[in-house]
Amino acid sequence: MKSSIQSIFQRYWNPYLVLLMAGILSALYFGLTSTVWAVTGEFTRLGGDILLWFGVDISDWQYFDMVHLQGATWNRPDGWIVWGMFVGALIMVLLSNSFKIRLPQQKRRYVQGLIGGIIAGFGARLALGCNLAAFFTGVPQFSFHSWIFIVATGIGTFFGAKLTKTRWWKGKPSLTRGNAKPTQLKNRMIQPYVGGVIAALYIGLIIYFFASGQKLLGLGALFGLAFGILIERGQICFTSAFRDLFLVGRSVMAKAIILGMSVSSILMIIVISIYDVTPITQIAALSTFVGGALFGLGIVMASGCETGMMYRLMEGQLLFLPVFLGNIIGATFLAYAWDHLGVYNVLVKNGAKINLLETLGPIGAISITLLMLGGLYALTVYGEKRYHQKLAIKRGMKVHAS
Amino acid sequence: MQAKLEADFTLDLRGESCPYPVIYTLETLEGLNKGELLQVITDCPGSFRNVPEEAIAHGYKFAQDPVKNGQEYIFHIYA
């Protein structure tokens, strides 16, 4: 018993398994509620809430109308997805005794985090979704905008990775001669108890939602919790999926995400045909491409996307406070720029909602989606191989015949 | 706990978030002379996995198993 508890709370879970579960759960969540697992839409609404709180008149901002800014975040299922994710991640961090205030040695990270967060928040909302609604849960909705978004994010990430490698951006680490002392440990362990109390309270809240007939809030809170647990335990990082391929030839996360999306897509076809629900389609336009590229650049600058920053913040990585703030600022600024600065007219108006399910039918849509994901998988494997080949050549040139 | 190893250099990455621990570790190993021992102290949970996996993928060898020290990990890697 003890060993099974240890393996659940002491070790991180296999990212393949975690994204497989996330793919299944997001298909189920869609079947139950007709909404997808997403977070940045709610970030925009939070920005709207804050503006209203300061007395700003946002009644003529079209974007807030489009994302249905109504009520408080506590009365929105999407709001509970966000708060549930924070709580789920926090519970896992505490149960595994891994909370620690972590402050970056490089002070420049805070500025990078804020700026990257703003760019990522702006880009995500311009494209109408982040790595969830325009990626992980967008592809299984057969919304073509997510295809454009993936390509654009890859390009943005590439430039972000280039930036990350420059000397002035990354800074010099602290390298000292000899051994250094590790942190002295405290014997008292209180985190798991705090985690247990929070878990009990939160489960009570979910039961209250269902008992009082607020089924959608209950489902949001429940699935948010599950998604939070999964991303923390799997250390799921969409930012690293592309970035680490460019930086160090690492491909685990990219492969796991592709696998999760494939399973989710297949399930979604079944869910859509059984429940007869309409998939959620977003506009595919120039804005999708520009937004995706900005998003890709921003998440690498900030070291985390809108999803990854949630569990990192709960782990005590304070760098992600300015990132969270930046995400909300960027999303809110986009909401302003949408009609006030002509973003809609220039980048969005000429777009169209394209859904592969409608244009190609179920068999065609799932075939082409799986084909695209297969291609993405092959590209990932190729990228990894190429990185290691180059490395071997670079090393070989350093070995001289003497 | 294994026998204490005398590291030639220590890379203290506490507080740094991903991807910097893995970038710093690989770059430092690249700069050291072959056979020198590097101690890496890191507390970014993502780095508990990507630092050892990438050090090995880049051809470096571990001097001993990773040591978990509360909320941080300590790695001993030969350049």
mmCIF file with all atom_site columns, N, CA and C in Angstrom, chain A residues 103-157:
data_model
loop_
_atom_site.group_PDB
_atom_site.id
_atom_site.type_symbol
_atom_site.label_atom_id
_atom_site.label_alt_id
_atom_site.label_comp_id
_atom_site.label_asym_id
_atom_site.label_entity_id
_atom_site.label_seq_id
_atom_site.pdbx_PDB_ins_code
_atom_site.Cartn_x
_atom_site.Cartn_y
_atom_site.Cartn_z
_atom_site.occupancy
_atom_site.B_iso_or_equiv
_atom_site.pdbx_formal_charge
_atom_site.auth_seq_id
_atom_site.auth_comp_id
_atom_site.auth_asym_id
_atom_site.auth_atom_id
_atom_site.pdbx_PDB_model_num
ATOM 1   N N  . LEU A 1 103 ? 12.738  31.294 -6.449  1.00 0.00 ? 103 LEU A N  1
ATOM 2   C CA . LEU A 1 103 ? 12.985  32.598 -7.048  1.00 0.00 ? 103 LEU A CA 1
ATOM 3   C C  . LEU A 1 103 ? 14.160  32.480 -8.007  1.00 0.00 ? 103 LEU A C  1
ATOM 4   N N  . PRO A 1 104 ? 13.985  32.874 -9.277  1.00 0.00 ? 104 PRO A N  1
ATOM 5   C CA . PRO A 1 104 ? 15.081  32.741 -10.228 1.00 0.00 ? 104 PRO A CA 1
ATOM 6   C C  . PRO A 1 104 ? 16.298  33.562 -9.803  1.00 0.00 ? 104 PRO A C  1
ATOM 7   N N  . GLN A 1 105 ? 17.485  32.990 -10.004 1.00 0.00 ? 105 GLN A N  1
ATOM 8   C CA . GLN A 1 105 ? 18.707  33.738 -9.697  1.00 0.00 ? 105 GLN A CA 1
ATOM 9   C C  . GLN A 1 105 ? 18.869  34.889 -10.682 1.00 0.00 ? 105 GLN A C  1
ATOM 10  N N  . GLN A 1 106 ? 18.432  34.663 -11.911 1.00 0.00 ? 106 GLN A N  1
ATOM 11  C CA . GLN A 1 106 ? 18.526  35.696 -12.947 1.00 0.00 ? 106 GLN A CA 1
ATOM 12  C C  . GLN A 1 106 ? 17.313  36.609 -12.836 1.00 0.00 ? 106 GLN A C  1
ATOM 13  N N  . LYS A 1 107 ? 17.528  37.834 -12.371 1.00 0.00 ? 107 LYS A N  1
ATOM 14  C CA . LYS A 1 107 ? 16.400  38.751 -12.170 1.00 0.00 ? 107 LYS A CA 1
ATOM 15  C C  . LYS A 1 107 ? 15.718  39.104 -13.496 1.00 0.00 ? 107 LYS A C  1
ATOM 16  N N  . ARG A 1 108 ? 16.479  38.990 -14.595 1.00 0.00 ? 108 ARG A N  1
ATOM 17  C CA . ARG A 1 108 ? 15.904  39.334 -15.903 1.00 0.00 ? 108 ARG A CA 1
ATOM 18  C C  . ARG A 1 108 ? 14.716  38.438 -16.252 1.00 0.00 ? 108 ARG A C  1
ATOM 19  N N  . ARG A 1 109 ? 14.617  37.258 -15.604 1.00 0.00 ? 109 ARG A N  1
ATOM 20  C CA . ARG A 1 109 ? 13.510  36.340 -15.908 1.00 0.00 ? 109 ARG A CA 1
ATOM 21  C C  . ARG A 1 109 ? 12.140  36.976 -15.662 1.00 0.00 ? 109 ARG A C  1
ATOM 22  N N  . TYR A 1 110 ? 12.053  37.833 -14.626 1.00 0.00 ? 110 TYR A N  1
ATOM 23  C CA . TYR A 1 110 ? 10.749  38.447 -14.316 1.00 0.00 ? 110 TYR A CA 1
ATOM 24  C C  . TYR A 1 110 ? 10.274  39.309 -15.478 1.00 0.00 ? 110 TYR A C  1
ATOM 25  N N  . VAL A 1 111 ? 11.212  40.095 -16.032 1.00 0.00 ? 111 VAL A N  1
ATOM 26  C CA . VAL A 1 111 ? 10.869  40.971 -17.155 1.00 0.00 ? 111 VAL A CA 1
ATOM 27  C C  . VAL A 1 111 ? 10.519  40.113 -18.372 1.00 0.00 ? 111 VAL A C  1
ATOM 28  N N  . GLN A 1 112 ? 11.363  39.068 -18.600 1.00 0.00 ? 112 GLN A N  1
ATOM 29  C CA . GLN A 1 112 ? 11.102  38.176 -19.727 1.00 0.00 ? 112 GLN A CA 1
ATOM 30  C C  . GLN A 1 112 ? 9.734   37.516 -19.578 1.00 0.00 ? 112 GLN A C  1
ATOM 31  N N  . GLY A 1 113 ? 9.415   37.123 -18.340 1.00 0.00 ? 113 GLY A N  1
ATOM 32  C CA . GLY A 1 113 ? 8.135   36.453 -18.064 1.00 0.00 ? 113 GLY A CA 1
ATOM 33  C C  . GLY A 1 113 ? 6.957   37.373 -18.354 1.00 0.00 ? 113 GLY A C  1
ATOM 34  N N  . LEU A 1 114 ? 7.059   38.617 -17.884 1.00 0.00 ? 114 LEU A N  1
ATOM 35  C CA . LEU A 1 114 ? 5.955   39.560 -18.084 1.00 0.00 ? 114 LEU A CA 1
ATOM 36  C C  . LEU A 1 114 ? 5.755   39.846 -19.571 1.00 0.00 ? 114 LEU A C  1
ATOM 37  N N  . ILE A 1 115 ? 6.857   40.157 -20.274 1.00 0.00 ? 115 ILE A N  1
ATOM 38  C CA . ILE A 1 115 ? 6.743   40.492 -21.698 1.00 0.00 ? 115 ILE A CA 1
ATOM 39  C C  . ILE A 1 115 ? 6.265   39.276 -22.498 1.00 0.00 ? 115 ILE A C  1
ATOM 40  N N  . GLY A 1 116 ? 6.883   38.118 -22.221 1.00 0.00 ? 116 GLY A N  1
ATOM 41  C CA . GLY A 1 116 ? 6.467   36.897 -22.903 1.00 0.00 ? 116 GLY A CA 1
ATOM 42  C C  . GLY A 1 116 ? 5.009   36.567 -22.616 1.00 0.00 ? 116 GLY A C  1
ATOM 43  N N  . GLY A 1 117 ? 4.600   36.757 -21.367 1.00 0.00 ? 117 GLY A N  1
ATOM 44  C CA . GLY A 1 117 ? 3.214   36.489 -20.968 1.00 0.00 ? 117 GLY A CA 1
ATOM 45  C C  . GLY A 1 117 ? 2.241   37.374 -21.737 1.00 0.00 ? 117 GLY A C  1
ATOM 46  N N  . ILE A 1 118 ? 2.598   38.655 -21.881 1.00 0.00 ? 118 ILE A N  1
ATOM 47  C CA . ILE A 1 118 ? 1.722   39.582 -22.609 1.00 0.00 ? 118 ILE A CA 1
ATOM 48  C C  . ILE A 1 118 ? 1.610   39.140 -24.074 1.00 0.00 ? 118 ILE A C  1
ATOM 49  N N  . ILE A 1 119 ? 2.759   38.832 -24.698 1.00 0.00 ? 119 ILE A N  1
ATOM 50  C CA . ILE A 1 119 ? 2.747   38.427 -26.110 1.00 0.00 ? 119 ILE A CA 1
ATOM 51  C C  . ILE A 1 119 ? 1.941   37.138 -26.289 1.00 0.00 ? 119 ILE A C  1
ATOM 52  N N  . ALA A 1 120 ? 2.139   36.177 -25.382 1.00 0.00 ? 120 ALA A N  1
ATOM 53  C CA . ALA A 1 120 ? 1.423   34.901 -25.482 1.00 0.00 ? 120 ALA A CA 1
ATOM 54  C C  . ALA A 1 120 ? -0.078  35.089 -25.255 1.00 0.00 ? 120 ALA A C  1
ATOM 55  N N  . GLY A 1 121 ? -0.445  35.932 -24.300 1.00 0.00 ? 121 GLY A N  1
ATOM 56  C CA . GLY A 1 121 ? -1.862  36.179 -24.016 1.00 0.00 ? 121 GLY A CA 1
ATOM 57  C C  . GLY A 1 121 ? -2.542  36.858 -25.205 1.00 0.00 ? 121 GLY A C  1
ATOM 58  N N  . PHE A 1 122 ? -1.855  37.843 -25.779 1.00 0.00 ? 122 PHE A N  1
ATOM 59  C CA . PHE A 1 122 ? -2.377  38.570 -26.932 1.00 0.00 ? 122 PHE A CA 1
ATOM 60  C C  . PHE A 1 122 ? -2.517  37.626 -28.125 1.00 0.00 ? 122 PHE A C  1
ATOM 61  N N  . GLY A 1 123 ? -1.454  36.861 -28.387 1.00 0.00 ? 123 GLY A N  1
ATOM 62  C CA . GLY A 1 123 ? -1.453  35.950 -29.538 1.00 0.00 ? 123 GLY A CA 1
ATOM 63  C C  . GLY A 1 123 ? -2.526  34.877 -29.427 1.00 0.00 ? 123 GLY A C  1
ATOM 64  N N  . ALA A 1 124 ? -2.642  34.301 -28.235 1.00 0.00 ? 124 ALA A N  1
ATOM 65  C CA . ALA A 1 124 ? -3.614  33.225 -28.041 1.00 0.00 ? 124 ALA A CA 1
ATOM 66  C C  . ALA A 1 124 ? -5.022  33.719 -28.327 1.00 0.00 ? 124 ALA A C  1
ATOM 67  N N  . ARG A 1 125 ? -5.368  34.880 -27.821 1.00 0.00 ? 125 ARG A N  1
ATOM 68  C CA . ARG A 1 125 ? -6.740  35.359 -28.010 1.00 0.00 ? 125 ARG A CA 1
ATOM 69  C C  . ARG A 1 125 ? -6.972  35.868 -29.433 1.00 0.00 ? 125 ARG A C  1
ATOM 70  N N  . LEU A 1 126 ? -5.907  36.362 -30.060 1.00 0.00 ? 126 LEU A N  1
ATOM 71  C CA . LEU A 1 126 ? -6.032  36.764 -31.461 1.00 0.00 ? 126 LEU A CA 1
ATOM 72  C C  . LEU A 1 126 ? -6.383  35.534 -32.306 1.00 0.00 ? 126 LEU A C  1
ATOM 73  N N  . ALA A 1 127 ? -5.770  34.400 -31.948 1.00 0.00 ? 127 ALA A N  1
ATOM 74  C CA . ALA A 1 127 ? -6.013  33.165 -32.698 1.00 0.00 ? 127 ALA A CA 1
ATOM 75  C C  . ALA A 1 127 ? -7.257  32.435 -32.183 1.00 0.00 ? 127 ALA A C  1
ATOM 76  N N  . LEU A 1 128 ? -7.882  32.961 -31.150 1.00 0.00 ? 128 LEU A N  1
ATOM 77  C CA . LEU A 1 128 ? -9.062  32.368 -30.531 1.00 0.00 ? 128 LEU A CA 1
ATOM 78  C C  . LEU A 1 128 ? -8.771  31.013 -29.884 1.00 0.00 ? 128 LEU A C  1
ATOM 79  N N  . GLY A 1 129 ? -7.718  30.961 -29.108 1.00 0.00 ? 129 GLY A N  1
ATOM 80  C CA . GLY A 1 129 ? -7.434  29.744 -28.349 1.00 0.00 ? 129 GLY A CA 1
ATOM 81  C C  . GLY A 1 129 ? -5.953  29.572 -28.148 1.00 0.00 ? 129 GLY A C  1
ATOM 82  N N  . CYS A 1 130 ? -5.576  28.945 -27.051 1.00 0.00 ? 130 CYS A N  1
ATOM 83  C CA . CYS A 1 130 ? -4.153  28.727 -26.811 1.00 0.00 ? 130 CYS A CA 1
ATOM 84  C C  . CYS A 1 130 ? -3.803  27.305 -27.224 1.00 0.00 ? 130 CYS A C  1
ATOM 85  N N  . ASN A 1 131 ? -2.855  26.736 -26.515 1.00 0.00 ? 131 ASN A N  1
ATOM 86  C CA . ASN A 1 131 ? -2.464  25.361 -26.818 1.00 0.00 ? 131 ASN A CA 1
ATOM 87  C C  . ASN A 1 131 ? -3.565  24.368 -26.493 1.00 0.00 ? 131 ASN A C  1
ATOM 88  N N  . LEU A 1 132 ? -4.663  24.824 -25.910 1.00 0.00 ? 132 LEU A N  1
ATOM 89  C CA . LEU A 1 132 ? -5.781  23.912 -25.682 1.00 0.00 ? 132 LEU A CA 1
ATOM 90  C C  . LEU A 1 132 ? -6.807  24.047 -26.807 1.00 0.00 ? 132 LEU A C  1
ATOM 91  N N  . ALA A 1 133 ? -7.601  25.131 -26.780 1.00 0.00 ? 133 ALA A N  1
ATOM 92  C CA . ALA A 1 133 ? -8.708  25.250 -27.729 1.00 0.00 ? 133 ALA A CA 1
ATOM 93  C C  . ALA A 1 133 ? -8.264  25.352 -29.189 1.00 0.00 ? 133 ALA A C  1
ATOM 94  N N  . ALA A 1 134 ? -7.018  25.804 -29.406 1.00 0.00 ? 134 ALA A N  1
ATOM 95  C CA . ALA A 1 134 ? -6.558  25.893 -30.797 1.00 0.00 ? 134 ALA A CA 1
ATOM 96  C C  . ALA A 1 134 ? -5.513  24.825 -31.087 1.00 0.00 ? 134 ALA A C  1
ATOM 97  N N  . PHE A 1 135 ? -5.418  23.834 -30.198 1.00 0.00 ? 135 PHE A N  1
ATOM 98  C CA . PHE A 1 135 ? -4.356  22.848 -30.366 1.00 0.00 ? 135 PHE A CA 1
ATOM 99  C C  . PHE A 1 135 ? -4.864  21.502 -29.841 1.00 0.00 ? 135 PHE A C  1
ATOM 100 N N  . PHE A 1 136 ? -4.670  21.289 -28.546 1.00 0.00 ? 136 PHE A N  1
ATOM 101 C CA . PHE A 1 136 ? -4.947  19.971 -27.980 1.00 0.00 ? 136 PHE A CA 1
ATOM 102 C C  . PHE A 1 136 ? -6.434  19.601 -28.034 1.00 0.00 ? 136 PHE A C  1
ATOM 103 N N  . THR A 1 137 ? -7.311  20.570 -27.795 1.00 0.00 ? 137 THR A N  1
ATOM 104 C CA . THR A 1 137 ? -8.738  20.270 -27.909 1.00 0.00 ? 137 THR A CA 1
ATOM 105 C C  . THR A 1 137 ? -9.332  20.854 -29.191 1.00 0.00 ? 137 THR A C  1
ATOM 106 N N  . GLY A 1 138 ? -8.532  21.605 -29.952 1.00 0.00 ? 138 GLY A N  1
ATOM 107 C CA . GLY A 1 138 ? -9.014  22.193 -31.200 1.00 0.00 ? 138 GLY A CA 1
ATOM 108 C C  . GLY A 1 138 ? -8.937  21.205 -32.355 1.00 0.00 ? 138 GLY A C  1
ATOM 109 N N  . VAL A 1 139 ? -7.830  20.472 -32.430 1.00 0.00 ? 139 VAL A N  1
ATOM 110 C CA . VAL A 1 139 ? -7.686  19.468 -33.490 1.00 0.00 ? 139 VAL A CA 1
ATOM 111 C C  . VAL A 1 139 ? -8.803  18.413 -33.398 1.00 0.00 ? 139 VAL A C  1
ATOM 112 N N  . PRO A 1 140 ? -9.090  17.891 -32.192 1.00 0.00 ? 140 PRO A N  1
ATOM 113 C CA . PRO A 1 140 ? -10.180 16.905 -32.101 1.00 0.00 ? 140 PRO A CA 1
ATOM 114 C C  . PRO A 1 140 ? -11.580 17.489 -32.329 1.00 0.00 ? 140 PRO A C  1
ATOM 115 N N  . GLN A 1 141 ? -11.684 18.826 -32.459 1.00 0.00 ? 141 GLN A N  1
ATOM 116 C CA . GLN A 1 141 ? -12.969 19.409 -32.840 1.00 0.00 ? 141 GLN A CA 1
ATOM 117 C C  . GLN A 1 141 ? -13.028 19.556 -34.359 1.00 0.00 ? 141 GLN A C  1
ATOM 118 N N  . PHE A 1 142 ? -11.955 19.170 -35.021 1.00 0.00 ? 142 PHE A N  1
ATOM 119 C CA . PHE A 1 142 ? -11.843 19.227 -36.478 1.00 0.00 ? 142 PHE A CA 1
ATOM 120 C C  . PHE A 1 142 ? -11.977 20.654 -37.003 1.00 0.00 ? 142 PHE A C  1
ATOM 121 N N  . SER A 1 143 ? -11.596 21.613 -36.124 1.00 0.00 ? 143 SER A N  1
ATOM 122 C CA . SER A 1 143 ? -11.614 23.010 -36.528 1.00 0.00 ? 143 SER A CA 1
ATOM 123 C C  . SER A 1 143 ? -10.290 23.307 -37.232 1.00 0.00 ? 143 SER A C  1
ATOM 124 N N  . PHE A 1 144 ? -10.393 23.743 -38.481 1.00 0.00 ? 144 PHE A N  1
ATOM 125 C CA . PHE A 1 144 ? -9.189  23.904 -39.299 1.00 0.00 ? 144 PHE A CA 1
ATOM 126 C C  . PHE A 1 144 ? -8.248  24.982 -38.752 1.00 0.00 ? 144 PHE A C  1
ATOM 127 N N  . HIS A 1 145 ? -8.830  25.914 -37.949 1.00 0.00 ? 145 HIS A N  1
ATOM 128 C CA . HIS A 1 145 ? -7.974  26.984 -37.424 1.00 0.00 ? 145 HIS A CA 1
ATOM 129 C C  . HIS A 1 145 ? -6.844  26.405 -36.582 1.00 0.00 ? 145 HIS A C  1
ATOM 130 N N  . SER A 1 146 ? -7.078  25.239 -35.958 1.00 0.00 ? 146 SER A N  1
ATOM 131 C CA . SER A 1 146 ? -6.038  24.661 -35.113 1.00 0.00 ? 146 SER A CA 1
ATOM 132 C C  . SER A 1 146 ? -4.855  24.138 -35.942 1.00 0.00 ? 146 SER A C  1
ATOM 133 N N  . TRP A 1 147 ? -5.105  23.765 -37.172 1.00 0.00 ? 147 TRP A N  1
ATOM 134 C CA . TRP A 1 147 ? -4.007  23.313 -38.045 1.00 0.00 ? 147 TRP A CA 1
ATOM 135 C C  . TRP A 1 147 ? -3.059  24.478 -38.334 1.00 0.00 ? 147 TRP A C  1
ATOM 136 N N  . ILE A 1 148 ? -3.683  25.638 -38.688 1.00 0.00 ? 148 ILE A N  1
ATOM 137 C CA . ILE A 1 148 ? -2.876  26.833 -38.947 1.00 0.00 ? 148 ILE A CA 1
ATOM 138 C C  . ILE A 1 148 ? -2.113  27.213 -37.690 1.00 0.00 ? 148 ILE A C  1
ATOM 139 N N  . PHE A 1 149 ? -2.826  27.126 -36.559 1.00 0.00 ? 149 PHE A N  1
ATOM 140 C CA . PHE A 1 149 ? -2.237  27.523 -35.279 1.00 0.00 ? 149 PHE A CA 1
ATOM 141 C C  . PHE A 1 149 ? -1.001  26.689 -34.953 1.00 0.00 ? 149 PHE A C  1
ATOM 142 N N  . ILE A 1 150 ? -1.075  25.385 -35.185 1.00 0.00 ? 150 ILE A N  1
ATOM 143 C CA . ILE A 1 150 ? 0.056   24.498 -34.873 1.00 0.00 ? 150 ILE A CA 1
ATOM 144 C C  . ILE A 1 150 ? 1.285   24.887 -35.686 1.00 0.00 ? 150 ILE A C  1
ATOM 145 N N  . VAL A 1 151 ? 1.098   25.091 -36.977 1.00 0.00 ? 151 VAL A N  1
ATOM 146 C CA . VAL A 1 151 ? 2.219   25.477 -37.844 1.00 0.00 ? 151 VAL A CA 1
ATOM 147 C C  . VAL A 1 151 ? 2.820   26.800 -37.369 1.00 0.00 ? 151 VAL A C  1
ATOM 148 N N  . ALA A 1 152 ? 1.926   27.780 -37.115 1.00 0.00 ? 152 ALA A N  1
ATOM 149 C CA . ALA A 1 152 ? 2.389   29.107 -36.705 1.00 0.00 ? 152 ALA A CA 1
ATOM 150 C C  . ALA A 1 152 ? 3.103   29.039 -35.357 1.00 0.00 ? 152 ALA A C  1
ATOM 151 N N  . THR A 1 153 ? 2.565   28.244 -34.428 1.00 0.00 ? 153 THR A N  1
ATOM 152 C CA . THR A 1 153 ? 3.197   28.115 -33.112 1.00 0.00 ? 153 THR A CA 1
ATOM 153 C C  . THR A 1 153 ? 4.591   27.525 -33.257 1.00 0.00 ? 153 THR A C  1
ATOM 154 N N  . GLY A 1 154 ? 4.721   26.534 -34.147 1.00 0.00 ? 154 GLY A N  1
ATOM 155 C CA . GLY A 1 154 ? 6.033   25.940 -34.396 1.00 0.00 ? 154 GLY A CA 1
ATOM 156 C C  . GLY A 1 154 ? 7.030   26.982 -34.867 1.00 0.00 ? 154 GLY A C  1
ATOM 157 N N  . ILE A 1 155 ? 6.592   27.863 -35.774 1.00 0.00 ? 155 ILE A N  1
ATOM 158 C CA . ILE A 1 155 ? 7.475   28.902 -36.302 1.00 0.00 ? 155 ILE A CA 1
ATOM 159 C C  . ILE A 1 155 ? 7.848   29.901 -35.199 1.00 0.00 ? 155 ILE A C  1
ATOM 160 N N  . GLY A 1 156 ? 6.839   30.338 -34.450 1.00 0.00 ? 156 GLY A N  1
ATOM 161 C CA . GLY A 1 156 ? 7.096   31.285 -33.349 1.00 0.00 ? 156 GLY A CA 1
ATOM 162 C C  . GLY A 1 156 ? 8.055   30.697 -32.331 1.00 0.00 ? 156 GLY A C  1
ATOM 163 N N  . THR A 1 157 ? 7.855   29.423 -32.005 1.00 0.00 ? 157 THR A N  1
ATOM 164 C CA . THR A 1 157 ? 8.701   28.755 -31.023 1.00 0.00 ? 157 THR A CA 1
ATOM 165 C C  . THR A 1 157 ? 10.145  28.679 -31.503 1.00 0.00 ? 157 THR A C  1
#
